[in-house]
Short mmCIF file of C-alpha atoms in Angstrom, two decimals:
data_model
loop_
_atom_site.label_atom_id
_atom_site.label_comp_id
_atom_site.label_asym_id
_atom_site.label_seq_id
_atom_site.Cartn_x
_atom_site.Cartn_y
_atom_site.Cartn_z
CA UNK I 864 -46.56 -33.27 -18.89
CA UNK I 865 -43.67 -35.39 -17.61
CA UNK I 866 -41.87 -34.93 -20.93
CA UNK I 867 -42.37 -31.18 -20.71
CA UNK I 868 -40.94 -30.98 -17.16
CA UNK I 869 -38.00 -33.18 -18.21
CA UNK I 870 -37.40 -30.88 -21.14
CA UNK I 871 -37.53 -27.77 -18.89
CA UNK I 872 -35.17 -29.43 -16.38
CA UNK I 873 -32.75 -30.38 -19.16
CA UNK I 874 -32.86 -26.80 -20.50
CA UNK I 875 -32.19 -25.32 -17.01
CA UNK I 876 -29.26 -27.71 -16.44
CA UNK I 877 -27.85 -26.89 -19.86
CA UNK I 878 -28.13 -23.15 -19.15
CA UNK I 879 -26.43 -23.56 -15.74
CA UNK I 880 -23.65 -25.67 -17.24
CA UNK I 881 -22.96 -23.17 -20.03
CA UNK I 882 -22.91 -20.26 -17.50
CA UNK I 883 -20.49 -22.19 -15.32
CA UNK I 884 -18.32 -22.94 -18.35
CA UNK I 885 -18.28 -19.25 -19.34
CA UNK I 886 -17.40 -18.25 -15.75
CA UNK I 887 -14.51 -20.70 -15.63
CA UNK I 888 -13.26 -19.49 -19.05
CA UNK I 889 -13.41 -15.84 -17.95
CA UNK I 890 -11.70 -16.79 -14.70
CA UNK I 891 -8.91 -18.47 -16.70
CA UNK I 892 -8.56 -15.34 -18.86
CA UNK I 893 -8.49 -13.10 -15.75
CA UNK I 894 -5.88 -15.32 -14.06
CA UNK I 895 -3.83 -15.42 -17.24
CA UNK I 896 -3.95 -11.62 -17.66
CA UNK I 897 -2.97 -11.05 -14.02
CA UNK I 898 -0.12 -13.58 -14.28
CA UNK I 899 1.14 -11.89 -17.47
CA UNK I 900 1.11 -8.46 -15.80
CA UNK I 901 3.13 -9.68 -12.81
CA UNK I 902 5.49 -11.60 -15.08
CA UNK I 903 6.16 -8.37 -17.02
CA UNK I 904 6.84 -6.48 -13.79
CA UNK I 905 9.25 -9.21 -12.69
CA UNK I 906 10.96 -9.18 -16.10
CA UNK I 907 11.77 -5.46 -15.82
CA UNK I 908 13.27 -6.03 -12.38
CA UNK I 909 10.39 -4.64 -10.30
CA UNK I 910 11.90 -1.17 -10.18
CA UNK I 911 12.03 2.00 -12.18
CA UNK I 912 15.38 3.16 -13.43
CA UNK I 913 17.58 4.42 -10.57
CA UNK I 914 18.07 8.19 -10.68
CA UNK I 915 21.25 9.46 -9.04
CA UNK I 916 22.34 13.00 -8.25
CA UNK I 917 25.89 13.51 -7.02
CA UNK I 918 26.81 16.53 -4.91
CA UNK I 919 30.45 16.76 -3.88
CA UNK I 920 31.31 13.31 -2.45
CA UNK I 921 27.76 12.08 -1.73
CA UNK I 922 25.50 10.22 -4.16
CA UNK I 923 21.72 10.45 -3.68
CA UNK I 924 19.75 7.73 -5.51
CA UNK I 925 15.96 7.41 -5.89
CA UNK I 926 14.26 4.29 -7.28
CA UNK I 927 10.50 3.71 -7.45
CA UNK I 928 9.32 0.21 -6.52
CA UNK I 929 5.83 -0.94 -7.57
CA UNK I 930 3.70 -1.69 -4.51
CA UNK I 931 2.74 -5.07 -6.01
CA UNK I 932 6.29 -6.22 -5.22
CA UNK I 933 5.61 -5.83 -1.49
CA UNK I 934 2.21 -7.53 -1.72
CA UNK I 935 3.82 -10.50 -3.51
CA UNK I 936 6.56 -10.68 -0.88
CA UNK I 937 3.89 -10.78 1.81
CA UNK I 938 1.23 -12.94 0.11
CA UNK I 939 3.29 -15.16 -2.20
CA UNK I 940 2.36 -16.11 -5.76
CA UNK I 941 -0.26 -18.76 -4.98
CA UNK I 942 -3.25 -16.43 -5.29
CA UNK I 943 -2.50 -13.56 -7.62
CA UNK I 944 -6.15 -12.43 -7.50
CA UNK I 945 -5.69 -11.53 -3.83
CA UNK I 946 -2.52 -9.61 -4.67
CA UNK I 947 -4.32 -7.86 -7.52
CA UNK I 948 -7.22 -6.94 -5.20
CA UNK I 949 -4.76 -5.48 -2.69
CA UNK I 950 -3.18 -3.49 -5.49
CA UNK I 951 -6.61 -2.15 -6.59
CA UNK I 952 -7.29 -0.99 -3.02
CA UNK I 953 -3.86 0.67 -2.70
CA UNK I 954 -3.01 1.72 -6.25
CA UNK I 955 -2.77 5.41 -5.29
CA UNK I 956 0.22 4.66 -3.02
CA UNK I 957 3.84 5.06 -4.14
CA UNK I 958 7.01 3.63 -2.60
CA UNK I 959 10.46 5.05 -3.35
CA UNK I 960 13.79 3.58 -2.21
CA UNK I 961 16.21 6.38 -1.42
CA UNK I 962 19.90 5.77 -0.72
CA UNK I 963 22.75 8.00 0.42
CA UNK I 964 26.32 6.89 -0.31
CA UNK I 965 29.69 8.52 0.21
CA UNK I 966 32.36 8.07 -2.50
CA UNK I 967 34.85 6.37 -0.20
CA UNK I 968 32.06 4.39 1.50
CA UNK I 969 32.49 6.23 4.80
CA UNK I 970 29.64 6.17 7.31
CA UNK I 971 27.51 9.17 6.37
CA UNK I 972 25.93 9.41 9.81
CA UNK I 973 29.26 10.34 11.38
CA UNK I 974 29.52 13.84 12.83
CA UNK I 975 31.92 14.89 10.02
CA UNK I 976 29.03 14.68 7.53
CA UNK I 977 25.93 15.61 9.56
CA UNK I 978 27.34 18.00 12.15
CA UNK I 979 25.39 16.12 14.86
CA UNK I 980 26.03 13.24 17.23
CA UNK I 981 25.69 9.77 15.68
CA UNK I 982 22.58 8.82 17.70
CA UNK I 983 20.90 12.12 16.74
CA UNK I 984 21.64 11.44 13.06
CA UNK I 985 20.09 7.95 13.38
CA UNK I 986 17.01 9.49 15.05
CA UNK I 987 16.75 12.04 12.25
CA UNK I 988 16.89 9.28 9.61
CA UNK I 989 14.21 7.35 11.50
CA UNK I 990 11.81 10.10 12.56
CA UNK I 991 12.66 13.46 10.96
CA UNK I 992 13.41 12.72 7.33
CA UNK I 993 9.80 12.56 6.10
CA UNK I 994 9.41 16.35 6.19
CA UNK I 995 12.38 16.73 3.79
CA UNK I 996 10.64 14.96 0.88
CA UNK I 997 7.66 15.68 -1.34
CA UNK I 998 6.45 14.65 -4.78
CA UNK I 999 5.15 16.82 -7.63
CA UNK I 1000 2.79 14.96 -9.99
CA UNK I 1001 2.41 15.56 -13.72
CA UNK I 1002 -0.83 17.36 -12.80
CA UNK I 1003 1.26 19.76 -10.65
CA UNK I 1004 -0.14 18.43 -7.35
CA UNK I 1005 2.27 18.53 -4.40
CA UNK I 1006 2.14 15.42 -2.21
CA UNK I 1007 3.99 15.36 1.12
CA UNK I 1008 5.77 12.20 2.27
CA UNK I 1009 3.39 10.21 4.46
CA UNK I 1010 6.08 8.08 6.11
CA UNK I 1011 9.67 6.86 6.09
CA UNK I 1012 11.15 3.51 7.05
CA UNK I 1013 14.87 3.65 7.77
CA UNK I 1014 16.67 0.38 7.01
CA UNK I 1015 19.48 0.32 9.53
CA UNK I 1016 22.64 -1.32 8.22
CA UNK I 1017 24.59 -1.16 11.52
CA UNK I 1018 27.67 -0.01 9.56
CA UNK I 1019 27.69 -3.21 7.45
CA UNK I 1020 26.41 -1.74 4.14
CA UNK I 1021 28.37 1.15 2.60
CA UNK I 1022 25.22 3.28 2.27
CA UNK I 1023 22.16 4.49 4.19
CA UNK I 1024 18.73 3.53 2.81
CA UNK I 1025 15.18 4.67 3.52
CA UNK I 1026 11.80 3.74 2.07
CA UNK I 1027 9.56 6.74 1.34
CA UNK I 1028 5.76 6.44 1.21
CA UNK I 1029 3.36 8.75 -0.63
CA UNK I 1030 -0.45 8.55 -0.83
CA UNK I 1031 -3.16 9.84 -3.14
CA UNK I 1032 -1.28 9.72 -6.46
CA UNK I 1033 -2.95 8.60 -9.69
CA UNK I 1034 -1.20 5.32 -10.69
CA UNK I 1035 -0.69 6.61 -14.24
CA UNK I 1036 0.85 9.92 -13.14
CA UNK I 1037 4.55 10.52 -13.68
CA UNK I 1038 6.21 12.06 -10.63
CA UNK I 1039 9.15 14.18 -9.60
CA UNK I 1040 10.67 13.60 -6.16
CA UNK I 1041 12.00 16.71 -4.43
CA UNK I 1042 14.43 16.38 -1.50
CA UNK I 1043 15.56 19.33 0.60
CA UNK I 1044 18.69 18.05 2.30
CA UNK I 1045 18.91 19.35 5.88
CA UNK I 1046 20.93 16.37 7.08
CA UNK I 1047 24.05 16.88 4.94
CA UNK I 1048 23.22 20.48 3.95
CA UNK I 1049 23.49 19.93 0.18
CA UNK I 1050 20.43 21.98 -0.83
CA UNK I 1051 17.38 20.92 -2.87
CA UNK I 1052 17.72 17.89 -5.14
CA UNK I 1053 15.15 16.78 -7.75
CA UNK I 1054 14.56 13.36 -9.31
CA UNK I 1055 12.21 13.10 -12.29
CA UNK I 1056 10.77 9.61 -12.84
CA UNK I 1057 10.11 9.17 -16.54
CA UNK I 1058 8.59 5.70 -16.31
CA UNK I 1059 5.58 4.31 -14.47
CA UNK I 1060 5.28 0.61 -13.73
CA UNK I 1061 1.67 -0.22 -12.97
CA UNK I 1062 -0.19 -3.23 -14.37
CA UNK I 1063 -2.65 -0.88 -16.07
CA UNK I 1064 0.17 0.63 -18.12
CA UNK I 1065 1.53 -2.67 -19.42
#
């Protein structure tokens, strides 16, 4: 009887050890796959190609930035599984950098360009610009901008830059950004993103 219980105990321990070994191997594979995905994103520069439309003396540039970039900036690279989990929870979000630049690098928020006082133009960039943007997905869904963050340069940088946020977009969908320019009165401008940079697509 003792031999039988020893044999059963040995079998249970062997089974537990092999399960643990399999778990650690699958964990290594998962970690390796995640690391490869983020390495590939880093290798392509973390951004989609910049799309620029020029109207008269103002250039309008839109660049999509994968949301994983912001999670890595916040969380670091120590635990990529945490970053990957955050991505899974937020993968239907899109972030687009949008810049405005005048040919001679003049301050675009001056009254000459906007027709309004400087402080009113700053307020518009900060609080009114979100209604001027929307995205059309490859499935023909129209998604309104859910928020804008204006990166104030205090006249140091030769451009004005905002971050645009959109929600509820399939991560594999290609998008077109549509901007109706009320600030500089240049009409409707479209930017078609031909590439998508999500870990699932790599």
